[in-house]
Amino acid sequence: MVETLVNILILFIGASVVLYVILGGADFGAGFMECFVPKHLKAKQREVINRAMGPVWEANHMWLIILVVILFMGFPKAFGVIVVSLHFPLVALLVGIVFRGCAFTFRHYDAIKDETSQKIYSFFFSLSSVWTSLWLGIIAASLTRGLLTKNGKDAFEIFLEPWLGVFPFVMGLFTLAIFSFLASVYMIGETKDEELKAYFIRVAKRLNISLIVIGGLLFLSSFLEKRSLIQEFLSSGFAMFCLVLATLLFIGLWIRIKKDSAWLLRVIAAAQVSLILFGWFSITWPHLILTKEGAMSFYQAAAPEPTLWQLVMALVIGSGLIFPSLIYLIKVFK
Amino acid sequence: MSDLLAARLSMAFSLGFHIIFAAIGMTMPFLMSIAHYKYLKTKDENYLNLTKMWMKGVAILFAVGAVSGTVLSFELGLLWPDFMKWAGPIIGMPFSWEGTAFFLEAVALGLFLYGWNRMNPWVHWFTGVMVGISGFASGIFVVAANAWMNSPQGFQIEGGEIVHVDPFEAMFNPAWLHQSLHMQVAALQAVGLAVAGIHAYLLLKKKSKEIHQKAFVIAMTLAAVCSLLQPLVGHFSAQRVAELQPVKLAAMEGHFHTSSQAPLYLGGIPDPEKEEMVGAIAIPGLLSFLAFNDFDAEVKGLKEFPKKDWPPLLIVHLSFQLMVAIGSFLALVAVLYFFFLYKKSFPPWFLKACVLLSPMGFVAIEAGWVTTEVGRQPWIIYGFMRTSEALTNIPGMSYHFYIFLFLYLFLGAMTAWLLKRLVQHYG
Ligand code: HDD
Ligand code: HEM
Ligand code: HEM
């Protein structure tokens, strides 16, 4: 029974991660895109971003909360290790989240819209979007480096070692690239303005290429960790399948990108990113985290059965309430 | 600063900050919906403008509430990993329901904020109500989690392991009802009062009278009704605490020696050395009555408990007195308000008083939480786990504290500035 419950929870974790990335991630990416937009398109792009993101802003970020709740209620042993050994990056992440959430809302709802304050909000919004994406990637990579530990001896072991390295940093860049790739593709369909649309298409293509390049770097940098991602992917049929399919989908994307098929493009991009996540998930399977003391699987980290039951119930009933309302939200605005 | 102190202060600041926005998030949607409803019914543009003015405030405040809440959901683990590892499976349930409620709230908020002219007006109105209902529900859930820390149940310990977990029983622990009830009334009361104060200020400045008159009446009526209820609800809380956490009650009241016909002290400072209250006015028998509805009932004193189980006496006593003083005073203000409402005119001095009183509800909320939380010390889970045992083994907690202190001060200042601009703009 416990195993079935854990399996259901794993599905929910997977779904939350995927939805956080493909929905919330695009919001981060939009912040990054504001960094390099040409001057004359700046105002227009900001318009599009506000219109597209405003209604879903709060909802998109709830996936992260759901994840935290599932982790501490359902997998307390792993949660205990994560919060101790990733204290530093988690605090950095939180600081970013705070600035981002505020900057975005303040920019939109400040009653007096003068140039200076709008500029400052935008600056913080972009900066914190980049900052937070990097840390999200770093945290994701750190879970699987095998350097997490609750028993660090000195400041280095406690605060830095678990996450400091080239590989996590490249993962941070990769995350940023994924997020902004998604944002650019989503935004193509959000505007009727030809110039802006052409710009989004250009950006989407460039980000697509960066994504592939950084992905390559990620494989290379894994050697610095004395592991080989290539091998890990090769040894899992499913992971290989995901990787290949995600790459093939790029062709579809490039073919369709000029045509007027906004939704199809969105679906392709989201599917690619989901496949990448599935692949990543399957090479660490069935481990939730890798610590210095050894790997901890979902099953080892799980809470007692009654708790798992309640959690699954809450999630199932919660989904029954959340998904219809979420779909309604998207219907009204898209 | 010791790591333990820094962690406790971090927690206190985060929660003390978040609760302000949480209370607003639970109350403003209802105020907004009332104004919105009146607009839909009467088509009086004043009500529409009022709804939109409040809505802008809500959007800003909600964002701050959401980010500070996100920080909290991590911080529980970051600061007290062993508490969360231990308690997570037991009290995760209210948190998971809270998560669901937040989600609905966030969706409803998106629909409400951006849905003007895109939906059927009444469906749109309903999304506003939904924001309030889900915010209210999440407040109840999270307070139920806190109540569990005060009266833990729903698990057993065998050989250091937690067994027989019953999340349902844990959530509906003996303290959940009085704490949730008291908190929810407090939120309505405090926010109603604060909003009324802002509109009283604008009324006094003689700006666009009608809209602010309407706003003042909506908000102050809510605040006044709650102010009349609150002493009763608070009294119910005190009785529950007397039963569930006698040492907390004794600390709140500065009651050292077990006695029947226990006196209630007004003011005064507890002296832990001499074990008596200094400079307090004693009303004989009243504590016995308040705690157990019987002037002769025996009330346990602090001396019944080992000193290492005492909470910090001074803080608990003073904050409790502050809350009760404000609560009693606000009940009087409420009576006055209904008198003037009945007369259909508010004299300027009363409006001025309302301006001055506007932060008082929030002060009482903070004082109340300090009473509850500091009064639980030295336990993080009353009777089971000490706060010191739950602390993370990570050093340098004071940096954590300073980072978040700075962040909250900055955010608080920003928010105040934005609200000032909002009021300026609409004034
Ligand atoms: C507007 C805010 C407000 C006002 C006017 C009052 N309270 Fe309060 N009080 C709270 C806001 C609050 C609170 C912040 O909501 C607390 C903290 C934890 C809780 O459950 O409610 C609280 C806690 C709290 C507790 C401790 C509960 C516990 O630890 O379980 C007691 C005994 C009282 N209150 C009693 C009173 C009395 C007798 C009042 C008389 C008028 C009163 N309160 C007014
Ligand atoms: C929002 C209103 C709340 C306020 C203002 C508040 C206030 C405080 C304060 C002042 C402390 C420090 C006490 C001390 O160490 O002396 C504290 C500690 C703590 N609170 Fe609360 N609290 C609130 C709600 C909650 C809730 C809902 C929870 C959990 C579900 C919670 C969990 C904790 C924990 C885990 C600690 C740290 C351990 C401890 O000091 O006992 N609090 N809080
Ligand atoms: C340990 C304690 C707490 C945690 C972990 C926590 C967590 C959160 C989180 C994650 C959010 C953001 C939700 C969103 O994005 O929509 C939030 C907002 C909110 N919280 Fe808390 N919270 C705590 C204490 C409280 C307390 C004590 C109350 C009320 C009694 C409360 C009421 C609310 C409300 C109404 C919101 C809605 C957002 C807003 O209106 O600003 N929370 N909280």
Short mmCIF file of N, CA and C in Angstrom, two decimals, chain B residues 23 56 61 63 87 92 127 143 162 170 213 256-257 322 333-335 337 340 358 364 375 386 422:
data_model
loop_
_atom_site.label_atom_id
_atom_site.label_comp_id
_atom_site.label_asym_id
_atom_site.label_seq_id
_atom_site.Cartn_x
_atom_site.Cartn_y
_atom_site.Cartn_z
N ALA B 23 -3.83 38.94 7.17
CA ALA B 23 -5.10 39.48 7.68
C ALA B 23 -5.77 40.33 6.61
N LYS B 56 -6.85 47.82 -6.17
CA LYS B 56 -5.43 48.11 -6.42
C LYS B 56 -4.61 47.87 -5.16
N LEU B 61 -0.91 44.41 -1.84
CA LEU B 61 -0.73 43.75 -0.54
C LEU B 61 -0.72 42.23 -0.70
N ALA B 63 0.45 40.58 -3.18
CA ALA B 63 1.77 40.14 -3.67
C ALA B 63 2.76 40.04 -2.52
N ALA B 87 7.26 16.91 12.70
CA ALA B 87 5.87 17.37 12.70
C ALA B 87 5.23 17.30 11.32
N GLY B 92 1.07 17.99 8.44
CA GLY B 92 1.11 18.37 7.03
C GLY B 92 -0.29 18.57 6.48
N THR B 127 -16.01 35.71 -8.27
CA THR B 127 -14.58 35.39 -8.13
C THR B 127 -13.97 36.21 -6.99
N VAL B 143 -3.75 28.20 11.03
CA VAL B 143 -3.83 28.40 12.48
C VAL B 143 -4.07 27.05 13.17
N ILE B 162 7.90 8.04 15.78
CA ILE B 162 6.50 8.43 15.79
C ILE B 162 5.69 7.31 15.15
N ALA B 170 -4.87 15.23 14.52
CA ALA B 170 -3.88 16.28 14.77
C ALA B 170 -4.41 17.64 14.36
N GLN B 213 -17.28 58.43 2.62
CA GLN B 213 -18.33 58.19 3.61
C GLN B 213 -18.81 56.74 3.48
N PHE B 256 1.57 33.49 40.25
CA PHE B 256 2.66 32.63 40.71
C PHE B 256 2.18 31.47 41.57
N HIS B 257 1.24 31.77 42.49
CA HIS B 257 0.89 30.76 43.48
C HIS B 257 -0.50 30.20 43.20
N LEU B 322 -1.61 44.12 26.81
CA LEU B 322 -1.78 45.08 25.72
C LEU B 322 -2.95 44.67 24.84
N VAL B 333 -15.33 51.74 21.60
CA VAL B 333 -15.39 52.52 20.37
C VAL B 333 -16.54 52.02 19.49
N ALA B 334 -16.72 50.71 19.47
CA ALA B 334 -17.77 50.13 18.64
C ALA B 334 -19.14 50.63 19.09
N VAL B 335 -19.32 50.69 20.39
CA VAL B 335 -20.61 51.16 20.91
C VAL B 335 -20.85 52.60 20.45
N TYR B 337 -19.59 54.04 17.89
CA TYR B 337 -19.81 54.06 16.45
C TYR B 337 -21.27 53.79 16.12
N PHE B 340 -23.37 56.81 16.74
CA PHE B 340 -23.30 57.85 15.71
C PHE B 340 -23.92 57.38 14.39
N SER B 358 -6.45 53.56 13.84
CA SER B 358 -6.41 52.60 12.73
C SER B 358 -5.37 51.49 12.87
N ALA B 364 -2.87 44.73 18.25
CA ALA B 364 -3.44 43.66 19.07
C ALA B 364 -3.14 42.29 18.47
N GLY B 375 4.41 32.47 24.84
CA GLY B 375 3.82 31.75 25.96
C GLY B 375 3.98 30.24 25.84
N ARG B 386 11.45 20.60 22.69
CA ARG B 386 11.87 21.95 23.05
C ARG B 386 12.36 22.70 21.83
N LEU B 422 -1.09 55.46 -3.58
CA LEU B 422 -2.45 55.07 -3.97
C LEU B 422 -3.47 56.03 -3.36
#
